[in-house]
GROMACS .gro file of N, CA and C in nm:
model
  264
    1ARG      N    1  -3.913   3.036   6.774
    1ARG     CA    2  -3.908   2.897   6.730
    1ARG      C    3  -3.901   2.808   6.852
    2VAL      N    4  -3.988   2.707   6.850
    2VAL     CA    5  -3.990   2.612   6.961
    2VAL      C    6  -4.007   2.472   6.903
    3GLY      N    7  -3.933   2.378   6.958
    3GLY     CA    8  -3.948   2.237   6.925
    3GLY      C    9  -3.985   2.160   7.050
    4LEU      N   10  -4.093   2.083   7.042
    4LEU     CA   11  -4.141   2.008   7.158
    4LEU      C   12  -4.138   1.858   7.131
    5ASN      N   13  -4.090   1.785   7.229
    5ASN     CA   14  -4.093   1.640   7.222
    5ASN      C   15  -4.119   1.587   7.363
    6ALA      N   16  -4.168   1.467   7.372
    6ALA     CA   17  -4.190   1.402   7.501
    6ALA      C   18  -4.109   1.273   7.503
    7GLY      N   19  -4.040   1.253   7.610
    7GLY     CA   20  -3.962   1.132   7.623
    7GLY      C   21  -3.869   1.142   7.742
    8GLU      N   22  -3.803   1.035   7.772
    8GLU     CA   23  -3.714   1.028   7.887
    8GLU      C   24  -3.573   1.069   7.845
    9PRO      N   25  -3.524   1.184   7.894
    9PRO     CA   26  -3.387   1.222   7.860
    9PRO      C   27  -3.287   1.144   7.946
   10LEU      N   28  -3.165   1.138   7.897
   10LEU     CA   29  -3.055   1.083   7.976
   10LEU      C   30  -2.990   1.199   8.049
   11SER      N   31  -2.932   1.171   8.164
   11SER     CA   32  -2.872   1.277   8.245
   11SER      C   33  -2.732   1.235   8.290
   12SER      N   34  -2.640   1.331   8.281
   12SER     CA   35  -2.505   1.307   8.328
   12SER      C   36  -2.442   1.439   8.366
   13HIS      N   37  -2.395   1.449   8.488
   13HIS     CA   38  -2.327   1.570   8.536
   13HIS      C   39  -2.410   1.696   8.514
   14GLY      N   40  -2.541   1.687   8.539
   14GLY     CA   41  -2.629   1.803   8.527
   14GLY      C   42  -2.668   1.838   8.384
   15ASP      N   43  -2.630   1.757   8.289
   15ASP     CA   44  -2.663   1.782   8.148
   15ASP      C   45  -2.766   1.678   8.102
   16LEU      N   46  -2.862   1.722   8.020
   16LEU     CA   47  -2.961   1.632   7.962
   16LEU      C   48  -2.928   1.609   7.816
   17TYR      N   49  -2.943   1.484   7.772
   17TYR     CA   50  -2.913   1.450   7.633
   17TYR      C   51  -2.991   1.326   7.595
   18GLY      N   52  -2.971   1.278   7.476
   18GLY     CA   53  -3.038   1.158   7.428
   18GLY      C   54  -3.138   1.189   7.320
   19LEU      N   55  -3.208   1.086   7.274
   19LEU     CA   56  -3.302   1.100   7.162
   19LEU      C   57  -3.412   1.201   7.189
   20ALA      N   58  -3.468   1.201   7.309
   20ALA     CA   59  -3.578   1.294   7.341
   20ALA      C   60  -3.533   1.438   7.326
   21VAL      N   61  -3.414   1.469   7.375
   21VAL     CA   62  -3.361   1.605   7.368
   21VAL      C   63  -3.320   1.639   7.225
   22SER      N   64  -3.255   1.546   7.157
   22SER     CA   65  -3.212   1.569   7.019
   22SER      C   66  -3.330   1.596   6.927
   23LEU      N   67  -3.438   1.519   6.944
   23LEU     CA   68  -3.555   1.538   6.860
   23LEU      C   69  -3.617   1.676   6.883
   24ALA      N   70  -3.627   1.720   7.007
   24ALA     CA   71  -3.679   1.854   7.036
   24ALA      C   72  -3.592   1.960   6.970
   25ALA      N   73  -3.461   1.944   6.975
   25ALA     CA   74  -3.370   2.040   6.913
   25ALA      C   75  -3.386   2.042   6.761
   26ARG      N   76  -3.402   1.926   6.700
   26ARG     CA   77  -3.420   1.919   6.554
   26ARG      C   78  -3.554   1.979   6.512
   27LEU      N   79  -3.657   1.960   6.592
   27LEU     CA   80  -3.787   2.022   6.562
   27LEU      C   81  -3.774   2.174   6.572
   28CYS      N   82  -3.701   2.222   6.670
   28CYS     CA   83  -3.677   2.366   6.683
   28CYS      C   84  -3.604   2.418   6.559
   29ASP      N   85  -3.503   2.346   6.514
   29ASP     CA   86  -3.428   2.385   6.394
   29ASP      C   87  -3.519   2.393   6.271
   30ALA      N   88  -3.618   2.305   6.263
   30ALA     CA   89  -3.707   2.298   6.147
   30ALA      C   90  -3.818   2.403   6.151
   31ALA      N   91  -3.842   2.461   6.268
   31ALA     CA   92  -3.951   2.558   6.283
   31ALA      C   93  -3.915   2.693   6.219
   32GLU      N   94  -4.015   2.758   6.167
   32GLU     CA   95  -4.001   2.895   6.116
   32GLU      C   96  -4.012   2.990   6.235
   33PRO      N   97  -3.974   3.117   6.217
   33PRO     CA   98  -3.993   3.213   6.326
   33PRO      C   99  -4.141   3.215   6.370
   34SER      N  100  -4.163   3.226   6.499
   34SER     CA  101  -4.296   3.230   6.561
   34SER      C  102  -4.374   3.099   6.545
   35MET      N  103  -4.305   2.990   6.516
   35MET     CA  104  -4.371   2.861   6.496
   35MET      C  105  -4.331   2.765   6.607
   36ILE      N  106  -4.428   2.683   6.648
   36ILE     CA  107  -4.402   2.576   6.744
   36ILE      C  108  -4.426   2.444   6.671
   37LEU      N  109  -4.321   2.362   6.663
   37LEU     CA  110  -4.335   2.228   6.605
   37LEU      C  111  -4.325   2.126   6.717
   38ALA      N  112  -4.410   2.024   6.708
   38ALA     CA  113  -4.413   1.920   6.810
   38ALA      C  114  -4.409   1.783   6.745
   39SER      N  115  -4.357   1.688   6.819
   39SER     CA  116  -4.361   1.549   6.773
   39SER      C  117  -4.503   1.497   6.790
   40ASP      N  118  -4.532   1.387   6.723
   40ASP     CA  119  -4.664   1.326   6.737
   40ASP      C  120  -4.688   1.278   6.880
   41ALA      N  121  -4.580   1.245   6.952
   41ALA     CA  122  -4.594   1.203   7.092
   41ALA      C  123  -4.655   1.315   7.175
   42VAL      N  124  -4.614   1.438   7.150
   42VAL     CA  125  -4.670   1.553   7.222
   42VAL      C  126  -4.816   1.571   7.185
   43ARG      N  127  -4.847   1.560   7.056
   43ARG     CA  128  -4.986   1.574   7.012
   43ARG      C  129  -5.075   1.471   7.082
   44MET      N  130  -5.028   1.348   7.089
   44MET     CA  131  -5.107   1.243   7.153
   44MET      C  132  -5.127   1.271   7.303
   45LEU      N  133  -5.026   1.321   7.369
   45LEU     CA  134  -5.037   1.353   7.512
   45LEU      C  135  -5.134   1.469   7.537
   46CYS      N  136  -5.159   1.550   7.435
   46CYS     CA  137  -5.245   1.667   7.449
   46CYS      C  138  -5.389   1.642   7.403
   47LEU      N  139  -5.422   1.519   7.365
   47LEU     CA  140  -5.558   1.490   7.322
   47LEU      C  141  -5.656   1.527   7.434
   48GLY      N  142  -5.764   1.593   7.397
   48GLY     CA  143  -5.864   1.634   7.495
   48GLY      C  144  -5.835   1.768   7.560
   49LYS      N  145  -5.720   1.827   7.529
   49LYS     CA  146  -5.684   1.958   7.582
   49LYS      C  147  -5.728   2.064   7.481
   50GLU      N  148  -5.724   2.187   7.522
   50GLU     CA  149  -5.766   2.296   7.434
   50GLU      C  150  -5.649   2.344   7.347
   51LEU      N  151  -5.586   2.251   7.277
   51LEU     CA  152  -5.478   2.283   7.185
   51LEU      C  153  -5.513   2.229   7.048
   52SER      N  154  -5.469   2.301   6.946
   52SER     CA  155  -5.492   2.257   6.809
   52SER      C  156  -5.358   2.231   6.742
   53PHE      N  157  -5.357   2.130   6.659
   53PHE     CA  158  -5.236   2.091   6.587
   53PHE      C  159  -5.268   2.078   6.438
   54ILE      N  160  -5.172   2.111   6.355
   54ILE     CA  161  -5.182   2.088   6.211
   54ILE      C  162  -5.074   1.987   6.175
   55ASP      N  163  -5.114   1.877   6.116
   55ASP     CA  164  -5.020   1.773   6.075
   55ASP      C  165  -4.931   1.830   5.965
   56GLN      N  166  -4.802   1.827   5.986
   56GLN     CA  167  -4.705   1.874   5.888
   56GLN      C  168  -4.640   1.759   5.811
   57GLY      N  169  -4.693   1.640   5.832
   57GLY     CA  170  -4.642   1.524   5.759
   57GLY      C  171  -4.521   1.462   5.828
   58THR      N  172  -4.459   1.371   5.757
   58THR     CA  173  -4.343   1.299   5.809
   58THR      C  174  -4.217   1.364   5.753
   59ARG      N  175  -4.121   1.382   5.840
   59ARG     CA  176  -3.994   1.444   5.799
   59ARG      C  177  -3.877   1.359   5.844
   60THR      N  178  -3.771   1.368   5.767
   60THR     CA  179  -3.644   1.309   5.806
   60THR      C  180  -3.563   1.421   5.867
   61LEU      N  181  -3.521   1.404   5.991
   61LEU     CA  182  -3.447   1.507   6.063
   61LEU      C  183  -3.305   1.458   6.088
   62LYS      N  184  -3.210   1.550   6.077
   62LYS     CA  185  -3.068   1.518   6.094
   62LYS      C  186  -3.044   1.450   6.229
   63GLY      N  187  -2.973   1.339   6.225
   63GLY     CA  188  -2.937   1.268   6.347
   63GLY      C  189  -3.046   1.180   6.407
   64ILE      N  190  -3.164   1.180   6.345
   64ILE     CA  191  -3.275   1.097   6.394
   64ILE      C  192  -3.291   0.981   6.296
   65GLN      N  193  -3.281   0.859   6.346
   65GLN     CA  194  -3.273   0.740   6.260
   65GLN      C  195  -3.398   0.716   6.176
   66HIS      N  196  -3.518   0.744   6.232
   66HIS     CA  197  -3.642   0.714   6.162
   66HIS      C  198  -3.717   0.843   6.129
   67PRO      N  199  -3.798   0.843   6.022
   67PRO     CA  200  -3.881   0.961   5.993
   67PRO      C  201  -3.973   0.992   6.111
   68VAL      N  202  -4.002   1.120   6.130
   68VAL     CA  203  -4.080   1.167   6.244
   68VAL      C  204  -4.206   1.238   6.195
   69THR      N  205  -4.320   1.205   6.254
   69THR     CA  206  -4.443   1.279   6.224
   69THR      C  207  -4.437   1.410   6.301
   70VAL      N  208  -4.451   1.521   6.227
   70VAL     CA  209  -4.436   1.654   6.284
   70VAL      C  210  -4.570   1.726   6.280
   71CYS      N  211  -4.602   1.797   6.388
   71CYS     CA  212  -4.726   1.874   6.397
   71CYS      C  213  -4.692   2.017   6.435
   72GLU      N  214  -4.764   2.112   6.374
   72GLU     CA  215  -4.751   2.251   6.415
   72GLU      C  216  -4.854   2.279   6.523
   73VAL      N  217  -4.811   2.340   6.631
   73VAL     CA  218  -4.902   2.379   6.738
   73VAL      C  219  -4.961   2.515   6.701
   74ILE      N  220  -5.094   2.523   6.703
   74ILE     CA  221  -5.161   2.649   6.673
   74ILE      C  222  -5.177   2.725   6.804
   75TRP      N  223  -5.126   2.845   6.805
   75TRP     CA  224  -5.136   2.929   6.924
   75TRP      C  225  -5.171   3.071   6.879
   76ASP      N  226  -5.222   3.147   6.973
   76ASP     CA  227  -5.271   3.281   6.942
   76ASP      C  228  -5.185   3.385   7.011
   77GLU      N  229  -5.129   3.471   6.931
   77GLU     CA  230  -5.054   3.583   6.986
   77GLU      C  231  -5.125   3.711   6.941
   78SER      N  232  -5.246   3.729   6.992
   78SER     CA  233  -5.329   3.843   6.953
   78SER      C  234  -5.266   3.974   6.999
   79PRO      N  235  -5.271   4.077   6.913
   79PRO     CA  236  -5.214   4.205   6.953
   79PRO      C  237  -5.285   4.269   7.071
   80ASP      N  238  -5.412   4.232   7.096
   80ASP     CA  239  -5.485   4.291   7.207
   80ASP      C  240  -5.459   4.220   7.340
   81GLN      N  241  -5.379   4.113   7.337
   81GLN     CA  242  -5.345   4.044   7.460
   81GLN      C  243  -5.225   4.109   7.524
   82GLU      N  244  -5.226   4.118   7.657
   82GLU     CA  245  -5.111   4.170   7.729
   82GLU      C  246  -4.999   4.067   7.725
   83PRO      N  247  -4.877   4.110   7.695
   83PRO     CA  248  -4.767   4.013   7.700
   83PRO      C  249  -4.741   3.971   7.844
   84PRO      N  250  -4.687   3.853   7.864
   84PRO     CA  251  -4.657   3.810   8.001
   84PRO      C  252  -4.549   3.899   8.061
   85PRO      N  253  -4.551   3.915   8.193
   85PRO     CA  254  -4.448   3.998   8.256
   85PRO      C  255  -4.313   3.931   8.243
   86PRO      N  256  -4.205   4.011   8.240
   86PRO     CA  257  -4.072   3.949   8.230
   86PRO      C  258  -4.039   3.872   8.357
   87PRO      N  259  -3.957   3.769   8.345
   87PRO     CA  260  -3.919   3.692   8.464
   87PRO      C  261  -3.838   3.779   8.559
   88GLU      N  262  -3.853   3.753   8.686
   88GLU     CA  263  -3.778   3.832   8.786
   88GLU      C  264  -3.648   3.767   8.821
   0.00000   0.00000   0.00000
């Protein structure tokens, strides 16, 4: 499960917080296993890139004042692809 948002986080004592971070966390909470959900801001930033999105409509997310347009990111996890190496 992954939640993606674009925005300026607030920072204090090495910690990031604020609406941008909260929205990404809420999108992650709303995602099903193996699903990537993104805000419409992310979709707009990716226009012209080789990414596909499926509009999931507008959702009300806990702690977010206004409804959010949510998109599912289409990605391929083909069984014939080698998995990435583990981080060192």
